[in-house]
Coordinates of C-alpha atoms in Angstrom, one line a residue:
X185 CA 172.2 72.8 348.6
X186 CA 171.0 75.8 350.8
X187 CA 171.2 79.3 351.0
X188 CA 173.1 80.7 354.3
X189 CA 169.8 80.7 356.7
X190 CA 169.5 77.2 355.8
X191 CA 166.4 77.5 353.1
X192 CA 167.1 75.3 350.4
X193 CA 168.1 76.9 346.9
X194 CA 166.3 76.3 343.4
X195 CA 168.1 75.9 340.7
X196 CA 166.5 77.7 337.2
X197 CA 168.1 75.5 334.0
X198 CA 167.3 77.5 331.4
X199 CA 166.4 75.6 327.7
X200 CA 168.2 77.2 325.1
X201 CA 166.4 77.7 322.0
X202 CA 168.7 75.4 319.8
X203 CA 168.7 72.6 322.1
X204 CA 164.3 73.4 322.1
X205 CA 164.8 72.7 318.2
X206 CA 166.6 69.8 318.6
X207 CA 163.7 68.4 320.7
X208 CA 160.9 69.2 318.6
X209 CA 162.3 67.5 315.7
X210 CA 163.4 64.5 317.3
X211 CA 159.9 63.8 318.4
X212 CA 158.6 64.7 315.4
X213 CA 160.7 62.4 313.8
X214 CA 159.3 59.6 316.0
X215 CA 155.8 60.7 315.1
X216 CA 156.3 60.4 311.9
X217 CA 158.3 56.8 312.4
X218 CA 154.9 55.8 314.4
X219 CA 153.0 57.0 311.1
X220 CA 155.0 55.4 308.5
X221 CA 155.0 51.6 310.7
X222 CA 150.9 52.5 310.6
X223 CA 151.0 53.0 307.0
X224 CA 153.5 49.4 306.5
X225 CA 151.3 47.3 308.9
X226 CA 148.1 48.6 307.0
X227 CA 149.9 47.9 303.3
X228 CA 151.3 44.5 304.6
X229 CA 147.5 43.5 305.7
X230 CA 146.1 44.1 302.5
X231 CA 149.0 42.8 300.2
X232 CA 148.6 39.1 301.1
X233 CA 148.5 37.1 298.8
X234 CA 148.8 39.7 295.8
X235 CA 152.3 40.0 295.7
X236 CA 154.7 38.0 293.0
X237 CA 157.4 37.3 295.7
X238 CA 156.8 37.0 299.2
X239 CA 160.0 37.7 300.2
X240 CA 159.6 41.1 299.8
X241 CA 157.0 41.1 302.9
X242 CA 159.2 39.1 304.5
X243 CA 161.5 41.7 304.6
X244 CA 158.9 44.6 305.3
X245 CA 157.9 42.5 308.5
X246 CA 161.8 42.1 309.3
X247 CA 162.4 45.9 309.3
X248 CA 159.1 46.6 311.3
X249 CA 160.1 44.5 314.1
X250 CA 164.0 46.6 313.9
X251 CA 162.3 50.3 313.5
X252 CA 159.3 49.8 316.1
X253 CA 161.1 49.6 319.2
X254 CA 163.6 52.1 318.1
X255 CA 164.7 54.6 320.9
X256 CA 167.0 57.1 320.4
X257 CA 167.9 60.3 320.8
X258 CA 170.0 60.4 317.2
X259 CA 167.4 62.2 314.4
X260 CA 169.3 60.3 311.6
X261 CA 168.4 56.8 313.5
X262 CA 164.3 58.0 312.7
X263 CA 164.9 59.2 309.5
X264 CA 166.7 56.2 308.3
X265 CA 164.3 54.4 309.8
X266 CA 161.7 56.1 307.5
X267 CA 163.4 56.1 304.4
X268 CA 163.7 51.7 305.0
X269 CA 160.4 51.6 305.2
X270 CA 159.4 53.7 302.7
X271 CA 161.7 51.7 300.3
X272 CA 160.0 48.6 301.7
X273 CA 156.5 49.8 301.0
X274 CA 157.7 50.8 297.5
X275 CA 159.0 47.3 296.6
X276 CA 155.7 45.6 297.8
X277 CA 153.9 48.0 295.1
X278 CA 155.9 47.4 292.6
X279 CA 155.3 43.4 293.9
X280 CA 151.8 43.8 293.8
X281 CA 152.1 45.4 290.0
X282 CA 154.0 42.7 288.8
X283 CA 152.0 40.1 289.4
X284 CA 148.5 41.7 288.2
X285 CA 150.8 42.9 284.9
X286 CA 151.7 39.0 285.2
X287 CA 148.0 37.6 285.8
X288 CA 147.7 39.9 282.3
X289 CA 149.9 38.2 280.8
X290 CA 149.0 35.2 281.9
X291 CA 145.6 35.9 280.7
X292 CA 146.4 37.0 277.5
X293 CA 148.6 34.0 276.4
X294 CA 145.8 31.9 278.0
X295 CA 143.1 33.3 275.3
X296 CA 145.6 33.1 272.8
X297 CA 145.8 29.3 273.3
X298 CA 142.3 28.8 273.4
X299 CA 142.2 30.7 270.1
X300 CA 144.3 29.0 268.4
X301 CA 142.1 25.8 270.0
X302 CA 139.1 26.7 268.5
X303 CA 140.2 27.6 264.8
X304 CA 142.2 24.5 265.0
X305 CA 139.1 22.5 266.2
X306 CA 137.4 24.2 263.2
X307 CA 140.1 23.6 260.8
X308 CA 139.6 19.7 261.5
X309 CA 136.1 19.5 261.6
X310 CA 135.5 21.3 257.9
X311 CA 138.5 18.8 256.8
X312 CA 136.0 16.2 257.7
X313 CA 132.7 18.0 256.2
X314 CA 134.7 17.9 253.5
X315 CA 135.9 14.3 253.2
X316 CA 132.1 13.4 253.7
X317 CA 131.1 15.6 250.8
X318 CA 133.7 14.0 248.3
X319 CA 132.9 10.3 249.8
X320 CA 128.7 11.1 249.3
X321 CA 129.9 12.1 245.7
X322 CA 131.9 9.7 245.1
X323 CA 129.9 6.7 246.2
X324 CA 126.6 8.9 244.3
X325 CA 128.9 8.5 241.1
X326 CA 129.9 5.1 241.3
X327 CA 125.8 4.2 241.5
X328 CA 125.3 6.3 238.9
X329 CA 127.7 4.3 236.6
X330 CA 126.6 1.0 237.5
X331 CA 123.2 2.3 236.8
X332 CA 123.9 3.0 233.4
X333 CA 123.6 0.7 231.0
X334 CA 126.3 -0.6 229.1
X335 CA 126.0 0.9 225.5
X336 CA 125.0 -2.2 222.7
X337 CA 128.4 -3.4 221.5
X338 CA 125.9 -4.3 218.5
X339 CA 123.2 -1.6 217.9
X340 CA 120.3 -2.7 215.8
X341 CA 120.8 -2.0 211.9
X342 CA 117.7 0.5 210.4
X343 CA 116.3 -1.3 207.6
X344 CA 118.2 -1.2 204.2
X345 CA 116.3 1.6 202.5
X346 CA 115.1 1.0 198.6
X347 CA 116.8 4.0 196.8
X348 CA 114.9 3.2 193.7
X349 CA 111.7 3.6 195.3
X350 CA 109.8 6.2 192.8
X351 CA 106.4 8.3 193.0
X352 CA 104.2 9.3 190.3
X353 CA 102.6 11.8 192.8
X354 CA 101.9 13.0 195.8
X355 CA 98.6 10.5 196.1
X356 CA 100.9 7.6 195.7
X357 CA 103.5 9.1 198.4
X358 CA 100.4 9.1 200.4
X359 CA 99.0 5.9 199.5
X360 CA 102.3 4.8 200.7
X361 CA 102.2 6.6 204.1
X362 CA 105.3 8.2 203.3
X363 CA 103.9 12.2 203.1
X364 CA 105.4 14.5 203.8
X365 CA 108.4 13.0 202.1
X366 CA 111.8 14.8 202.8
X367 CA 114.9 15.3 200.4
X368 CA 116.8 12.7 201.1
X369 CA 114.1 10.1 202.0
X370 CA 113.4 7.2 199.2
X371 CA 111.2 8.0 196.3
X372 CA 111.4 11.5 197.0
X373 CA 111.5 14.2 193.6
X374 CA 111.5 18.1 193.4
X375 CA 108.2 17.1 191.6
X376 CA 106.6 16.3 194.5
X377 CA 108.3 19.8 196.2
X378 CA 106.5 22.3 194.5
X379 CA 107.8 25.3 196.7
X380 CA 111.0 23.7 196.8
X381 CA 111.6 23.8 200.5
X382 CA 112.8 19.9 200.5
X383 CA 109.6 18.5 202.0
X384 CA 107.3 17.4 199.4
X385 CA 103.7 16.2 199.5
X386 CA 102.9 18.3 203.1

């Protein structure tokens, strides 16, 4: 297109200021698309292995792939984009939590067990302190009884005493090798107990 005398014409478009806003947002929206796949890739390279379902990052990796090559010129697409991601990312947390509250628990019911081990373990082995204890006793009584002699089914009699045994005095008690004589003992007389304590001739 030229002008009359042949020069060629310029065409000015002029930008309105809406269509200006439109623009700025849109890339900002792909910005922050590039910064939330940064973030995901970053999160999905430190989550392995501490998650308590993989599929989860399965399905983080899935919606990278989708998001990253996304090209449009709709703001919604980047946005929606975002928000997948974002709801991604906050599912792998809450994966990761799971299993270290699990690993926890694990942990916990773990000790528990052992625990219960142990005071089992000692239950048993004073159970069998104890059975040694009674059997020592037992077999230290029987010895004991077959130590002990039988008693004499037939005791030896003491000698028949002579009731009528008499004393004139203490010389003959003594002559006799009966002094002191008691009350009670053959021969013996409250004359030969002068202080009358019932042992006469001391």
């Amino acid at each position: 297109m030229s002008d009359d005398d042949g020069s060629p014409r310029i065409l000015l478009v002029h930008e309105s200021a809406k269509d200006r806003a439109a623009r700025d947002k849109l890339a900002e929206a792909k910005r922050g698309l590039t910064a939330k796949v940064h973030d995901v890739r970053a999160l999905l390279s430190s989550s392995d292995g501490k998650v308590s379902d993989d599929n989860i990052r399965n399905t983080l990796h899935g919606d990278i792939d989708r998001v990253a090559t996304l090209d449009s010129k709709s703001l919604p697409d980047y946005e929606d984009g975002v928000n997948a991601l974002q709801r991604d990312m906050d599912a792998v947390r809450h994966s990761i939590d799971q299993k270290v509250a699990d690993q926890k628990e694990a942990e916990r019911k773990e000790a528990e067990r052992k625990e219960v081990e142990r005071k089992e373990a000692e239950r048993k082995e004073a159970e069998r302190k104890e059975a040694e204890r009674n059997n020592a006793e037992h077999q230290h009584d029987g010895q004991t009884n077959s130590e002990t002699p039988a008693p004499d089914q037939n005791p030896p009699q003491p000698p028949a005493q002579d009731q009528n045994v008499f004393y004139a005095s203490c010389a003959a008690v003594r002559a006799a090798g009966k002094a002191p004589i008691r009350v009670g003992e053959p021969g013996y007389d409250h004359r030969l107990d002068r202080d009358g304590d019932g042992v006469g001739c001391e």
